[in-house]
C-alpha cells in the first residue's frame, strides 16, 4: 500500500531536478510570476489525494489544497474519470452559441446546491471572472455605480475585481487606471458604519464581502455581523455580493459559509473547489435579479461572455467534483476533521504561546497567527523541507494558512500538526 505520509528523499529541498527547472523557468517566465529562491519552490510532477510528488521523487502533504482548488483532493477518481470521458468526446464548445450538453448539466447541478432559490448562473473561468460578473450584474440591476468592500478583502486581480480588492500592494501600480468605484471599511467593523457608508453615498449599489476572509489570514467576523451587513444593504437598496470563492463547496464545514451565518446573499460568487482542479467559476443570482439586470431574453449577442465560457472539460470536472462532495459527504467530513484539527493545533500552539497569537478556523479553513511575522516564512520553508506544503497569509504575512483537501486522512493531520510543532520550535 502506498504511504499517505510524505517522504523526503533528496538531501536538499528543493532537490536537483527542481533547481534545474527553476533555472529554466527563470529564463522564460516574467520575473513577477513565480517566486524563486535557493530554498523555494519545488516543481511538481504528479499528485494523488493530498500528496504531491515533485520531480525528484519527494512527496509532500498539500495543506493548501493548491490555493483551495483541490477540495476533493488531487486526482479524485470520479473527477478523473469524468475528465477522461469528456476529453474523448468534446474538449471545447461554443460557450454562448451552440452550447455543450455538459454545460447544461453543470448549471443544473450548481442550481441544485445553490443557496439562492431559482438560481440563474453566469459561468466564468477564474474567481475574478465571477466577481466581475457580479459587479456588472449589480450595476445593471441597481443603476448605481459604486461598491463597498472591506479592508483585507481579496476578490481577484483583474481590473474589475481589483476595484474591490483591498490590499494596496496589488492596487497601487494600477491605481490611476482604476475607475474608483470602490470604498473600504474595516472588516467586521461596527455594522452602523456600513449603514452610515451606504447613507453617505447613494451611488453604492453593492457591498461585496467574504464570509470569512481567506487571504487576509482566515479572519472570522463575530456572530451576526454578516446578517447586520445584509440588513444594511436591504435597507439601502444595495445588493449583498458574497464572495464564497474560497469558503464555498464545503471548505468551512458548510456547503456555503452563508448557511452557517443564515444570510441569504443577493449574488454569490463561487469557484476554486467547485472545479475539482479545472478552471471554472460562477456568479449566481435569483431569476428575478438576473432578469432585472440582464433582461429576459438574449439580444443575439451576449454582452458578457468568454471564448471558454462553460468549457466542456471544466464543466465535466465540476459536475464530478460537486457529485463527489455530495456523495462522499465531504462537507460533513470537512466540518468534523476541521474541528479535530483545530483542537489539535490549539493544543500544539499551547506549547508555543510566546510565538503563536491565535489559532482560528471553521471547517478546514484554519489560520495559525504568529506574533512576529518574521517567523512565518522561515516556518513555511522549514515545513517544506519536512514534506509539508503550507503558505503564509494575512496582509502582514503573519499567518500560516492551513486549508487541506477535505479528504485528508487522520495520519496526515497528525503529520501536519507534528511538523508544524517542530517548525515552530525551530524558528524561535
Ligand atoms: C475570496 C476570493 N475571491 C476571489 C479570488 C480570486 O480568484 P482567482 O484567483 O481564481 O481569480 C480568490 C483567490 O484566492 C479568493 O480567495
PDB file of N, CA and C in Angstrom, residues 8 13 39-40 60 375-390 400 415 419-428:
ATOM      1  N   UNK A   8      10.738  12.529   2.164  1.00  0.00           N
ATOM      2  CA  UNK A   8      11.755  13.379   1.536  1.00  0.00           C
ATOM      3  C   UNK A   8      12.989  12.524   1.252  1.00  0.00           C
ATOM      4  N   UNK A  13      16.184  20.361  -0.161  1.00  0.00           N
ATOM      5  CA  UNK A  13      14.893  20.773  -0.731  1.00  0.00           C
ATOM      6  C   UNK A  13      15.026  22.249  -1.057  1.00  0.00           C
ATOM      7  N   UNK A  39      15.728  28.313  -1.535  1.00  0.00           N
ATOM      8  CA  UNK A  39      15.005  27.276  -0.774  1.00  0.00           C
ATOM      9  C   UNK A  39      13.537  27.111  -1.187  1.00  0.00           C
ATOM     10  N   UNK A  40      13.174  27.615  -2.350  1.00  0.00           N
ATOM     11  CA  UNK A  40      11.769  27.603  -2.771  1.00  0.00           C
ATOM     12  C   UNK A  40      11.704  27.849  -4.272  1.00  0.00           C
ATOM     13  N   UNK A  60       5.041  15.340  -0.676  1.00  0.00           N
ATOM     14  CA  UNK A  60       4.668  16.430   0.244  1.00  0.00           C
ATOM     15  C   UNK A  60       3.170  16.350   0.524  1.00  0.00           C
ATOM     16  N   UNK A 375       8.721  35.344  11.560  1.00  0.00           N
ATOM     17  CA  UNK A 375       8.909  33.898  11.788  1.00  0.00           C
ATOM     18  C   UNK A 375       8.097  33.048  10.813  1.00  0.00           C
ATOM     19  N   UNK A 376       7.172  33.674  10.096  1.00  0.00           N
ATOM     20  CA  UNK A 376       6.246  32.886   9.269  1.00  0.00           C
ATOM     21  C   UNK A 376       6.969  32.241   8.086  1.00  0.00           C
ATOM     22  N   UNK A 377       7.700  33.059   7.342  1.00  0.00           N
ATOM     23  CA  UNK A 377       8.343  32.494   6.143  1.00  0.00           C
ATOM     24  C   UNK A 377       9.366  31.401   6.509  1.00  0.00           C
ATOM     25  N   UNK A 378      10.238  31.623   7.515  1.00  0.00           N
ATOM     26  CA  UNK A 378      11.140  30.527   7.904  1.00  0.00           C
ATOM     27  C   UNK A 378      10.382  29.254   8.300  1.00  0.00           C
ATOM     28  N   UNK A 379       9.211  29.427   8.923  1.00  0.00           N
ATOM     29  CA  UNK A 379       8.426  28.238   9.301  1.00  0.00           C
ATOM     30  C   UNK A 379       7.879  27.533   8.051  1.00  0.00           C
ATOM     31  N   UNK A 380       7.451  28.320   7.074  1.00  0.00           N
ATOM     32  CA  UNK A 380       6.921  27.744   5.826  1.00  0.00           C
ATOM     33  C   UNK A 380       8.027  26.964   5.099  1.00  0.00           C
ATOM     34  N   UNK A 381       9.230  27.529   5.068  1.00  0.00           N
ATOM     35  CA  UNK A 381      10.353  26.869   4.387  1.00  0.00           C
ATOM     36  C   UNK A 381      10.778  25.608   5.158  1.00  0.00           C
ATOM     37  N   UNK A 382      10.806  25.712   6.487  1.00  0.00           N
ATOM     38  CA  UNK A 382      11.172  24.544   7.302  1.00  0.00           C
ATOM     39  C   UNK A 382      10.150  23.419   7.103  1.00  0.00           C
ATOM     40  N   UNK A 383       8.880  23.794   6.970  1.00  0.00           N
ATOM     41  CA  UNK A 383       7.827  22.791   6.748  1.00  0.00           C
ATOM     42  C   UNK A 383       8.030  22.107   5.396  1.00  0.00           C
ATOM     43  N   UNK A 384       8.354  22.897   4.381  1.00  0.00           N
ATOM     44  CA  UNK A 384       8.572  22.323   3.041  1.00  0.00           C
ATOM     45  C   UNK A 384       9.695  21.291   3.095  1.00  0.00           C
ATOM     46  N   UNK A 385      10.761  21.612   3.808  1.00  0.00           N
ATOM     47  CA  UNK A 385      11.897  20.671   3.913  1.00  0.00           C
ATOM     48  C   UNK A 385      11.492  19.366   4.579  1.00  0.00           C
ATOM     49  N   UNK A 386      10.429  19.416   5.364  1.00  0.00           N
ATOM     50  CA  UNK A 386       9.962  18.220   6.075  1.00  0.00           C
ATOM     51  C   UNK A 386       8.782  17.557   5.359  1.00  0.00           C
ATOM     52  N   UNK A 387       8.408  18.080   4.194  1.00  0.00           N
ATOM     53  CA  UNK A 387       7.354  17.435   3.413  1.00  0.00           C
ATOM     54  C   UNK A 387       5.967  18.004   3.629  1.00  0.00           C
ATOM     55  N   UNK A 388       5.897  19.223   4.150  1.00  0.00           N
ATOM     56  CA  UNK A 388       4.572  19.831   4.372  1.00  0.00           C
ATOM     57  C   UNK A 388       4.486  21.147   3.592  1.00  0.00           C
ATOM     58  N   UNK A 389       3.486  21.242   2.721  1.00  0.00           N
ATOM     59  CA  UNK A 389       3.300  22.477   1.957  1.00  0.00           C
ATOM     60  C   UNK A 389       2.223  23.314   2.632  1.00  0.00           C
ATOM     61  N   UNK A 390       2.645  24.460   3.156  1.00  0.00           N
ATOM     62  CA  UNK A 390       1.715  25.464   3.692  1.00  0.00           C
ATOM     63  C   UNK A 390       2.125  26.810   3.110  1.00  0.00           C
ATOM     64  N   UNK A 400       0.002  31.474   9.204  1.00  0.00           N
ATOM     65  CA  UNK A 400       0.218  30.257   8.412  1.00  0.00           C
ATOM     66  C   UNK A 400      -1.165  29.691   8.103  1.00  0.00           C
ATOM     67  N   UNK A 415       0.484  14.186  11.091  1.00  0.00           N
ATOM     68  CA  UNK A 415       1.774  14.595  10.500  1.00  0.00           C
ATOM     69  C   UNK A 415       1.852  16.117  10.424  1.00  0.00           C
ATOM     70  N   UNK A 419       4.664  18.298  12.337  1.00  0.00           N
ATOM     71  CA  UNK A 419       5.666  19.069  11.574  1.00  0.00           C
ATOM     72  C   UNK A 419       5.584  20.545  11.960  1.00  0.00           C
ATOM     73  N   UNK A 420       4.372  21.066  12.101  1.00  0.00           N
ATOM     74  CA  UNK A 420       4.247  22.484  12.486  1.00  0.00           C
ATOM     75  C   UNK A 420       4.865  22.725  13.862  1.00  0.00           C
ATOM     76  N   UNK A 421       4.619  21.782  14.758  1.00  0.00           N
ATOM     77  CA  UNK A 421       5.182  21.862  16.108  1.00  0.00           C
ATOM     78  C   UNK A 421       6.711  21.973  16.027  1.00  0.00           C
ATOM     79  N   UNK A 422       7.301  21.070  15.228  1.00  0.00           N
ATOM     80  CA  UNK A 422       8.760  21.040  15.062  1.00  0.00           C
ATOM     81  C   UNK A 422       9.259  22.364  14.452  1.00  0.00           C
ATOM     82  N   UNK A 423       8.520  22.854  13.459  1.00  0.00           N
ATOM     83  CA  UNK A 423       8.956  24.070  12.752  1.00  0.00           C
ATOM     84  C   UNK A 423       8.863  25.291  13.675  1.00  0.00           C
ATOM     85  N   UNK A 424       7.836  25.341  14.498  1.00  0.00           N
ATOM     86  CA  UNK A 424       7.701  26.482  15.402  1.00  0.00           C
ATOM     87  C   UNK A 424       8.835  26.464  16.438  1.00  0.00           C
ATOM     88  N   UNK A 425       9.218  25.261  16.860  1.00  0.00           N
ATOM     89  CA  UNK A 425      10.365  25.160  17.779  1.00  0.00           C
ATOM     90  C   UNK A 425      11.628  25.678  17.092  1.00  0.00           C
ATOM     91  N   UNK A 426      11.748  25.309  15.839  1.00  0.00           N
ATOM     92  CA  UNK A 426      12.937  25.655  15.051  1.00  0.00           C
ATOM     93  C   UNK A 426      13.098  27.156  14.812  1.00  0.00           C
ATOM     94  N   UNK A 427      11.979  27.859  14.636  1.00  0.00           N
ATOM     95  CA  UNK A 427      12.072  29.289  14.257  1.00  0.00           C
ATOM     96  C   UNK A 427      12.049  30.235  15.463  1.00  0.00           C
ATOM     97  N   UNK A 428      12.076  29.697  16.629  1.00  0.00           N
ATOM     98  CA  UNK A 428      12.089  30.518  17.871  1.00  0.00           C
ATOM     99  C   UNK A 428      13.231  31.513  17.882  1.00  0.00           C
TER     100      UNK A 428
END
